[in-house]
Tab-separated table of C-alpha atoms and ligand atoms in Angstrom:
chain	number	residue	atom	x	y	z
A	1	MET	CA	7.778	19.407	7.126
A	2	ALA	CA	6.290	20.968	3.992
A	3	GLU	CA	2.846	22.543	4.111
A	4	PRO	CA	0.054	20.960	2.076
A	5	HIS	CA	-0.384	22.667	-1.279
A	6	GLY	CA	-3.377	23.075	-3.544
A	7	THR	CA	-6.481	25.006	-2.682
A	8	TRP	CA	-8.969	22.666	-1.069
A	9	TYR	CA	-6.242	20.555	0.606
A	10	ASP	CA	-5.624	23.357	3.095
A	11	ALA	CA	-9.196	23.131	4.328
A	12	ASP	CA	-9.111	19.382	5.000
A	13	ILE	CA	-5.512	18.306	5.560
A	14	ASP	CA	-3.974	19.113	8.912
A	15	ARG	CA	-0.399	18.114	8.110
A	16	VAL	CA	1.765	16.231	5.649
A	17	VAL	CA	3.316	13.003	6.922
A	18	VAL	CA	5.210	11.944	3.770
A	19	THR	CA	5.885	14.406	0.941
A	20	GLU	CA	5.769	13.663	-2.788
A	21	GLU	CA	9.532	13.888	-2.997
A	22	GLN	CA	10.020	11.484	-0.077
A	23	LEU	CA	7.617	9.054	-1.783
A	24	ARG	CA	9.545	9.205	-5.059
A	25	GLU	CA	12.914	8.635	-3.428
A	26	LYS	CA	11.702	5.804	-1.221
A	27	ILE	CA	9.956	4.005	-4.075
A	28	ASP	CA	13.148	4.130	-6.142
A	29	ASP	CA	15.066	2.711	-3.151
A	30	LEU	CA	12.553	-0.100	-2.650
A	31	ALA	CA	12.661	-0.963	-6.366
A	32	LYS	CA	16.466	-1.143	-6.257
A	33	GLN	CA	16.364	-3.489	-3.257
A	34	VAL	CA	13.768	-5.748	-4.876
A	35	ALA	CA	15.597	-5.762	-8.228
A	36	ALA	CA	18.821	-6.829	-6.489
A	37	ASP	CA	17.081	-9.543	-4.448
A	38	TYR	CA	15.266	-10.920	-7.498
A	39	ALA	CA	18.170	-10.578	-9.957
A	40	ASP	CA	18.245	-14.356	-10.475
A	41	HIS	CA	14.539	-14.619	-11.243
A	42	GLU	CA	13.186	-14.599	-14.764
A	43	SER	CA	10.163	-12.538	-13.744
A	44	VAL	CA	8.293	-11.274	-10.723
A	45	LEU	CA	4.547	-11.037	-10.297
A	46	LEU	CA	3.337	-8.005	-8.382
A	47	VAL	CA	-0.036	-8.464	-6.706
A	48	GLY	CA	-1.482	-5.055	-5.893
A	49	VAL	CA	-4.137	-4.766	-3.230
A	50	LEU	CA	-6.923	-2.437	-4.357
A	51	LYS	CA	-8.016	0.093	-3.863
A	52	GLY	CA	-5.473	1.614	-1.486
A	53	ALA	CA	-2.322	0.387	-3.234
A	54	PHE	CA	-3.222	1.534	-6.759
A	55	MET	CA	-0.976	4.589	-6.801
A	56	PHE	CA	1.945	2.887	-5.058
A	57	MET	CA	1.561	-0.098	-7.409
A	58	ALA	CA	1.747	2.154	-10.487
A	59	ASP	CA	4.845	3.987	-9.285
A	60	PHE	CA	6.536	0.909	-7.831
A	61	ALA	CA	5.957	-1.142	-11.012
A	62	ARG	CA	7.486	1.642	-13.127
A	63	ALA	CA	10.460	1.981	-10.782
A	64	LEU	CA	10.998	-1.787	-10.764
A	65	GLY	CA	10.608	-2.003	-14.536
A	66	ARG	CA	13.465	0.479	-14.886
A	67	GLN	CA	15.634	-1.756	-12.678
A	68	SER	CA	14.856	-5.281	-13.826
A	69	ARG	CA	13.750	-7.070	-16.941
A	70	HIS	CA	10.295	-8.394	-16.454
A	71	VAL	CA	7.416	-7.320	-14.241
A	72	GLU	CA	3.889	-8.705	-14.414
A	73	LEU	CA	0.910	-7.194	-12.618
A	74	GLU	CA	-2.160	-8.643	-10.966
A	75	PHE	CA	-4.720	-6.979	-8.740
A	76	MET	CA	-6.925	-8.167	-5.945
A	77	ALA	CA	-9.581	-6.050	-4.341
A	78	ILE	CA	-10.364	-6.817	-0.753
A	79	SER	CA	-12.384	-4.920	1.750
A	80	SER	CA	-11.455	-4.902	5.406
A	81	TYR	CA	-12.705	-1.637	6.871
A	82	GLY	CA	-15.872	-0.603	5.047
A	83	GLN	CA	-16.643	2.984	6.045
A	84	ARG	CA	-14.985	2.707	9.430
A	85	ALA	CA	-11.539	3.782	10.497
A	86	THR	CA	-10.640	0.668	12.510
A	87	SER	CA	-9.918	-2.860	11.347
A	88	SER	CA	-12.650	-5.444	11.813
A	89	GLY	CA	-10.506	-8.378	10.750
A	90	VAL	CA	-13.306	-9.401	8.412
A	91	VAL	CA	-11.934	-9.624	4.881
A	92	ARG	CA	-14.105	-9.883	1.784
A	93	ILE	CA	-12.716	-10.616	-1.705
A	94	LEU	CA	-14.223	-8.052	-4.073
A	95	LYS	CA	-11.962	-9.014	-6.987
A	96	ASP	CA	-9.925	-12.201	-7.154
A	97	LEU	CA	-6.710	-12.909	-9.104
A	98	ASP	CA	-7.308	-13.342	-12.848
A	99	ARG	CA	-4.839	-16.187	-13.227
A	100	ASP	CA	-3.160	-19.181	-11.672
A	101	ILE	CA	-0.149	-18.101	-9.593
A	102	ALA	CA	1.185	-21.613	-8.928
A	103	GLY	CA	4.990	-21.627	-9.219
A	104	GLN	CA	5.248	-17.829	-9.523
A	105	HIS	CA	7.401	-15.528	-7.429
A	106	VAL	CA	4.855	-13.138	-5.964
A	107	ILE	CA	5.400	-9.790	-4.299
A	108	VAL	CA	2.320	-8.408	-2.569
A	109	VAL	CA	2.148	-4.633	-2.946
A	110	GLU	CA	0.356	-3.108	0.053
A	111	ASP	CA	-0.463	0.478	0.887
A	112	ILE	CA	-0.325	0.174	4.677
A	113	VAL	CA	-0.031	-2.498	7.331
A	114	ASP	CA	-1.823	-1.525	10.522
A	115	SER	CA	-3.195	-4.410	12.598
A	116	GLY	CA	-1.817	-6.836	9.983
A	117	LEU	CA	-5.117	-8.720	9.893
A	118	THR	CA	-5.685	-8.052	6.197
A	119	LEU	CA	-2.173	-9.083	5.264
A	120	SER	CA	-2.061	-12.264	7.330
A	121	TRP	CA	-5.334	-13.311	5.730
A	122	LEU	CA	-3.958	-12.508	2.264
A	123	LEU	CA	-0.699	-14.405	2.799
A	124	LYS	CA	-2.612	-17.528	3.811
A	125	TYR	CA	-4.809	-17.139	0.767
A	126	LEU	CA	-1.827	-16.786	-1.624
A	127	ALA	CA	-0.045	-19.738	-0.003
A	128	SER	CA	-3.154	-21.828	-0.688
A	129	ARG	CA	-2.777	-20.886	-4.377
A	130	SER	CA	0.726	-22.482	-4.428
A	131	ALA	CA	2.943	-19.511	-5.296
A	132	ALA	CA	6.662	-20.463	-5.423
A	133	SER	CA	7.431	-17.601	-3.042
A	134	VAL	CA	5.521	-14.708	-1.510
A	135	GLU	CA	7.106	-11.550	-0.130
A	136	VAL	CA	5.509	-8.263	0.855
A	137	VAL	CA	6.351	-4.664	0.061
A	138	THR	CA	4.352	-2.097	1.995
A	139	LEU	CA	4.631	1.636	1.570
A	140	LEU	CA	3.589	2.385	5.149
A	141	ARG	CA	3.652	0.535	8.429
A	142	LYS	CA	2.035	1.552	11.709
A	143	PRO	CA	3.422	0.707	15.180
A	144	ASP	CA	1.000	-2.157	15.926
A	145	ALA	CA	2.180	-3.989	12.813
A	146	VAL	CA	5.696	-4.267	14.209
A	147	LYS	CA	4.335	-6.440	17.034
A	148	ILE	CA	2.594	-8.978	14.851
A	149	ASP	CA	4.109	-12.002	13.277
A	150	VAL	CA	3.544	-11.154	9.607
A	151	PRO	CA	6.702	-11.179	7.514
A	152	VAL	CA	6.969	-7.864	5.688
A	153	ARG	CA	10.283	-7.858	3.841
A	154	TYR	CA	10.218	-4.348	2.367
A	155	VAL	CA	8.883	-1.330	4.277
A	156	GLY	CA	8.773	2.218	2.938
A	157	PHE	CA	7.985	4.297	6.023
A	158	ASP	CA	7.228	3.495	9.648
A	159	ILE	CA	4.662	6.115	10.628
A	160	PRO	CA	2.951	7.065	13.917
A	161	ASN	CA	-0.426	5.650	14.836
A	162	ASP	CA	-2.539	8.340	13.108
A	163	PHE	CA	-5.153	7.658	10.473
A	164	VAL	CA	-3.623	8.871	7.198
A	165	VAL	CA	-5.018	9.605	3.741
A	166	GLY	CA	-3.675	10.310	0.268
A	167	TYR	CA	-1.568	8.490	-2.322
A	168	GLY	CA	-4.310	5.866	-2.655
A	169	LEU	CA	-5.498	5.819	0.949
A	170	ASP	CA	-9.002	7.017	1.678
A	171	TYR	CA	-11.320	8.164	4.374
A	172	ALA	CA	-14.857	7.115	3.355
A	173	GLU	CA	-13.667	6.862	-0.292
A	174	ARG	CA	-12.265	10.403	-0.365
A	175	TYR	CA	-8.713	11.776	-0.597
A	176	ARG	CA	-7.233	8.874	-2.617
A	177	GLU	CA	-6.038	11.337	-5.288
A	178	VAL	CA	-4.045	13.497	-2.879
A	179	PRO	CA	-0.416	13.158	-4.062
A	180	PHE	CA	1.173	12.938	-0.595
A	181	ILE	CA	0.379	11.177	2.695
A	182	GLY	CA	-1.353	13.411	5.223
A	183	VAL	CA	-3.466	13.562	8.356
A	184	LEU	CA	-6.956	15.065	8.183
A	185	LYS	CA	-8.166	17.888	10.381
A	186	PRO	CA	-10.383	16.658	13.249
A	187	SER	CA	-13.243	18.786	11.860
A	188	VAL	CA	-13.422	16.526	8.768
A	189	TYR	CA	-14.607	13.620	10.934
A	190	THR	CA	-17.389	15.597	12.591
A	191	ARG	CA	-18.852	16.964	9.358
A	192	ALA	CA	-22.368	15.841	8.532
B	1	LIG	P1	-4.911	-3.892	8.761
B	1	LIG	O1	-5.702	-5.125	8.456
B	1	LIG	O2	-5.316	-3.289	10.088
B	1	LIG	O3	-3.417	-4.090	8.670
B	1	LIG	O4	-5.349	-2.780	7.731
B	1	LIG	C1	-4.977	-2.820	6.401
B	1	LIG	C2	-5.869	-1.994	5.507
B	1	LIG	O5	-6.645	-1.037	6.236
B	1	LIG	C3	-5.021	-1.183	4.547
B	1	LIG	O6	-4.748	-1.924	3.378
B	1	LIG	C4	-5.855	0.056	4.327
B	1	LIG	O7	-6.723	-0.145	3.249
B	1	LIG	C5	-6.633	0.222	5.608
B	1	LIG	N1	-5.969	1.194	6.511
B	1	LIG	C6	-5.250	0.936	7.617
B	1	LIG	N2	-4.789	2.070	8.188
B	1	LIG	C7	-5.229	3.079	7.396
B	1	LIG	C8	-5.066	4.526	7.433
B	1	LIG	O8	-4.397	5.129	8.297
B	1	LIG	N3	-5.676	5.219	6.421
B	1	LIG	C9	-6.403	4.628	5.440
B	1	LIG	N4	-6.566	3.291	5.373
B	1	LIG	C10	-5.997	2.525	6.334
């Protein structure tokens, strides 16, 4: 596994879980799968879940745009964890969809599915808005998510049960800009 690069990364990041190159290749693969599955559809509406999915959404939308004709983008911002590193199951809408999605073929673009609580809430919410179809693409999936009954059609990487940061994912609003997925050093959590 490659070492983290950059100067300050070395101080905070313990190890890399998914490299930049692995991200690029996987996102191209996912876009090819989705393009093939949606070949008969006039357009697809990607619903990105902020903030964590912003980087994946940008790269996935570009990859999909290269494969298929028409991609539209919407964003929702929901908060499930606050400052904590475990899921509370309490979901707040911070930013709602800007338009009616009735009759649209929606693909939810998620950063990570862990307990699945956020996603199962979101799927119920989108169903109540009468989308024609709703599928999910998630970049990362943790072991607990495999046990739950939330249909995730496209999965980038199944990762171990560690808290990860980077490529959009944060710890207390930091590390979203890190270009790979990594695990923080234990000392980061005990800092004042
Ligand atoms: P779930 O409801 O437990 O599936 O959690 C989903 C949300 O929690 C994700 O969209 C992330 O924003 C956040 N999350 C879960 N695991 C991690 C992690 O390892 N690092 C950073 N954020 C995480």
